[in-house]
Amino acid sequence: MSSVVGSGRGAVTRRRLLQTGGGLAVAGIGAGALKLPFFDAPGAQQDPASCVAGDVSSSDSSLIISNWTGYIDPRKKEKGTFQQFEDSRQITVSYTDDVNDNAEFYAKVRNQLGACEPIDRDLIVLTDWMAARMISLGWIQPLDKAKVPNLHANLIAPLRGRQWDADLSYHAPWQSGLTGIAYNAAQVGEVRSFDELLHRADLKGRVTLLSEMRDTMAFVLKVQGADPDDFTPEEWENAIEELRKVVSDGQIRSFVGNDYLNDLAAGNVVACEAWSGDVIQATFENPDIKWVVPEEGLALWSDNMLVPNLATHQANAEAWIDYYYEPEVAAKLAAWVNYICPVDGARQAMEKVDASLVDNPLIFPDEQVLAETFDFMPLDDRQSQEYEREWANVTGG
Amino acid sequence: MAETTRRKGRVGYLLILPGGLWLLLFFAFPFYSLVATSLYDPSGSDFRGYEMSYAFGNYVDVIRDYWQPMLRSLLYGATATFFCLVLGYVLAYAIAFKSGRWKVLLLVLVIAPFFTSFLIRTLSWKLLLADDGFVVDTLQFVHILGADDRLLATPFAVVAGLTYNFLPFMVLPLFASLDKIDYRLIEASGDLYANPVRAFFKVTWPLSLPGVVSGTLLTFIPAVGDFINAEILGNTNTRMIGNVIQSLFTDANDYPAAGALSVILMLMILAMVIVYVRRAGTEELL
Amino acid sequence: MSQAAEIDPAAQLDAAYDGLRLAGLTKSFAAFTAVDDLDLDVPRGSFFALLGPSGCGKTTTLRMVAGLDSPTSGTITLAGQDITRSKPYQRPVNTVFQSYALFPHLDIFENVAFGLRRRKQRDVETQVADMLDLVELGSQARKRPAQLSGGQQQRVALARALINKPEVLLLDEPLGALDLKLRRSMQIELKRIQTEVGLTFIHVTHDQEEAMTMADTVAVMNKGLIEQMGAPAELYENPRSTFVANFLGQSNLIAGTITSRASDVVTVDMHGITVSVPTGRTHTDGDAGWVGIRPEKVLIGEPGEELDAPGNTIPGGVVTDVSFVGVSTQYLVRMPWGQELQVFQQNTGRVRMFRVGESVELSWRPEYAFVLDQSQDASAGAQQVGVDG
């Protein structure tokens, strides 16, 4: 599968075209959901300490990775980061871009990881909240600090100290992104805040929001004056009620996970909640599309590398992580994928790679912007289930 | 003589075996598991596990919460099936009786959309119905649509997408039925004072009923359960039951609720099919 | 063509002719002409048979009368009305189809009622019941066609057409699918019904026996043209062409030369033997002709034996084949000029049987013989007998 669609740099979208996988998951709901019909089903929690496979990295120099589509520079290119890793570390990497959607990937591996069975992958890449959930389910192996020195040395400050894995024991951000607003300047006047998205009359019916609950609710909470990093159930209720009202007023055209910038470019939509990496690509093609840092601030998120239980090449996986935290490698990668580079020093290294990108705020945002970003509070499973369901009810009419 | 009969009987059972096993493995067992899932205690989660408490209340809850998308799915499915029938009948009739040597080519064209992915086909409707697209522009120009009206992200777009995507499922059985009709019967009805309109309603239509029944079933059943069209072409108020099940399953991880909704959907469709087939009286036609 | 003489010139002039009249009817398909400039009058109330081998154009003619095919040229008039271009459902004409074409989704009653309902007739119930009684299917009214036997289906097809009391009832090989025994009884049945209802029946068939049994008038059709038309006995006894002579029964055709023509009798030299034939049975203008005689009209006897045939005696035959078929014995007799003639002798019990190799003499009465044009193929129509079509 080609990671490049179209002529530009980077990929079309990190969230792939569509959630076909969701359909498959629905089809498989009966077979896949739970194991023992008409008996209780045990929890899926595991202890990573006991669910370990022997590491065969020293004898078998291979590595199996699952990542999102279009999330790496061309693997065939000799000077590319991928070839250079294989050559310098003498490790053969089997790289698949089969992560399309966090929830869908969860459904895919749930039965195996929940029963301490191998998923035949050494490294997987998932967004913060899903990484947090998998870590708390005990499905993820801790990383050996000694083997990933670059991670600990070079990770940018705003991504450190996340509530769900404060000391980077389990995860290493692959790329980061900002959630903000994009609008089509040819169709509508400047949109400055999320509040306007939800309430401005001239945007009515021509706004899309992202379909991932945390992306959108973080902003709705902000608009309501709550802190998405730490909110109470009452604040949640207020926020979801506010959204319900906005939806029933017909302000929102739809909740989307993909393809939303095509609607923006085509004029079907005049403003939308958007991910930074997607917007870069779109502005190259259509200068009318503008990226906005909303008055409420930006949400900062990462897609994180994780080593699942029973991975057999953990040392190789750690070598990979450490390699991508070298600033030159990180710069090369960032120059291609256009997301926010999580590696300190990459900005300096970028001068040699592509000087035009050094000052691009969507790859290297200034400290001020990053310092004001927010994240979504980790939810326990009960909250998560309840909130997701309420979210589904509001967005699903 | 008796020996061969018995052996024939045994061969009959052997022939049922592969299909039977297949169904057992890929239908009966998953369905059993689905029903079981739908009865787990709603407090369960992947962290705590699921307790089998025969929670029939799950069914009450999902009906209370999701009766709207459920009704909407039936409505959209039925509307799309109706349009498929009208469009498909005309098309199948033309292919069966009027196409001459183009018959095979036309049939290939009917199934040609299957050569591309369902998703791509549905996405292309987004372009077709775009707010600045020529369809909307034309309709606005002739004042069928107002200046601020749109087609995309409306129920119209969802039903149009369903109609388009399931049309071949209607055309093929209709064609098979119509093509089988002995043209001499239509001549005979003309000979017996039926003008072409009467001949159609008294002879062609009743003889094509088996195709009408199987075509409407093949269209209605998947259309009601579809979620791709609503996802791509709809808005927040056009979500169908398939979308709800999908988001309950993959996003909310609420397996009992998703399971209960799936079972209800299946039973509802099953009941409608039984009533429909009974009323259409297909057994007598065959 | 010869049939022109059959049409009453007075009828031709009469625009109010009350029968069915086809005038100059032609149907051409891309590659061939199925019906070629056909003129035909079918008198009202007659049982008319259109007889011919498959592909002779008889079914196409029928379909044009029904309105299912439209003629390339020519006109069709029924009781003085031009119906050439009217739609099938506008014509007072009904058809019993070869395949019956019963509506499989309707029961027998509704099949029969179909035409009445389309014309919004009253007392459908009574009429259908009466009709079903006529064809003896009263007890089967609520069955589906597939539940009936072939003969019963045939009767339904007949009832369904007949109930409309059409000006003309067309029957397209209606008995073709039935076995021999059923065929015989249906032939009688059809004839009975026609006599009872008094409608015009046009019966298309390739079966000469069927045509002769049932029809008052038979038209023999060949290659899109009518070869000869008339009452069955007249056609059989006095055929005008080798095709008719062979297609209707069997004929011995012996080459001969006409030596003299008198007002009442023609003399023919037949391989040195002189035979006489009535002038009215001589259908050639030239001198070369075929002397025709039906096998059952030929008498066989020992040389010199006095046969009951004052007239033509042909000596010098040798028996080459004997077939005993019960009611008769069929002989093949080689004549001095090498031709084998067929002779059917009735088993009256008063004559003895001959054996192969015996010398015999043949004779026939002059009034049974006929003379045909020698330019016609002596075997025309012969090979087509019995070919289904």
Tab-separated table of C-alpha atoms in Angstrom, chain A residues 194 196-200 203-210 216 220 242-256 269 271-273 391 394-395, chain B residues 150 153 234-237:
chain	number	residue	atom	x	y	z
A	194	PHE	CA	-14.606	27.250	19.058
A	196	GLU	CA	-18.034	30.779	17.183
A	197	LEU	CA	-18.059	27.349	15.561
A	198	LEU	CA	-20.830	26.339	17.900
A	199	HIS	CA	-22.862	29.507	17.844
A	200	ARG	CA	-22.129	31.859	14.966
A	203	LEU	CA	-21.840	29.177	9.999
A	204	LYS	CA	-25.081	27.368	10.712
A	205	GLY	CA	-25.255	23.919	9.089
A	206	ARG	CA	-21.866	24.400	7.483
A	207	VAL	CA	-19.643	23.275	10.336
A	208	THR	CA	-18.156	19.856	10.968
A	209	LEU	CA	-16.663	18.626	14.209
A	210	LEU	CA	-14.367	15.663	14.749
A	216	THR	CA	-14.417	17.651	20.389
A	220	VAL	CA	-16.845	22.082	24.387
A	242	GLU	CA	-24.598	22.301	25.404
A	243	LEU	CA	-23.515	20.137	22.487
A	244	ARG	CA	-26.910	18.480	22.342
A	245	LYS	CA	-28.507	21.891	22.025
A	246	VAL	CA	-26.100	23.005	19.328
A	247	VAL	CA	-26.725	19.818	17.355
A	248	SER	CA	-30.490	20.039	17.595
A	249	ASP	CA	-30.298	23.667	16.449
A	250	GLY	CA	-28.791	22.357	13.220
A	251	GLN	CA	-25.513	24.212	13.666
A	252	ILE	CA	-23.408	21.104	13.035
A	253	ARG	CA	-23.537	19.446	9.643
A	254	SER	CA	-21.863	16.233	10.743
A	255	PHE	CA	-19.251	14.616	12.933
A	256	VAL	CA	-16.426	13.347	10.785
A	269	VAL	CA	-18.451	23.219	4.819
A	271	ALA	CA	-15.350	25.949	8.966
A	272	CYS	CA	-14.409	22.873	10.914
A	273	GLU	CA	-12.515	21.427	13.795
A	391	TRP	CA	-21.453	11.171	23.058
A	394	VAL	CA	-25.741	13.223	20.912
A	395	THR	CA	-23.771	12.858	17.718
B	150	ARG	CA	-28.390	21.543	-0.113
B	153	ALA	CA	-25.947	15.727	4.414
B	234	GLY	CA	-25.832	11.963	6.056
B	235	ASN	CA	-25.769	14.406	8.904
B	236	THR	CA	-26.206	14.107	12.652
B	237	ASN	CA	-29.941	13.622	12.246
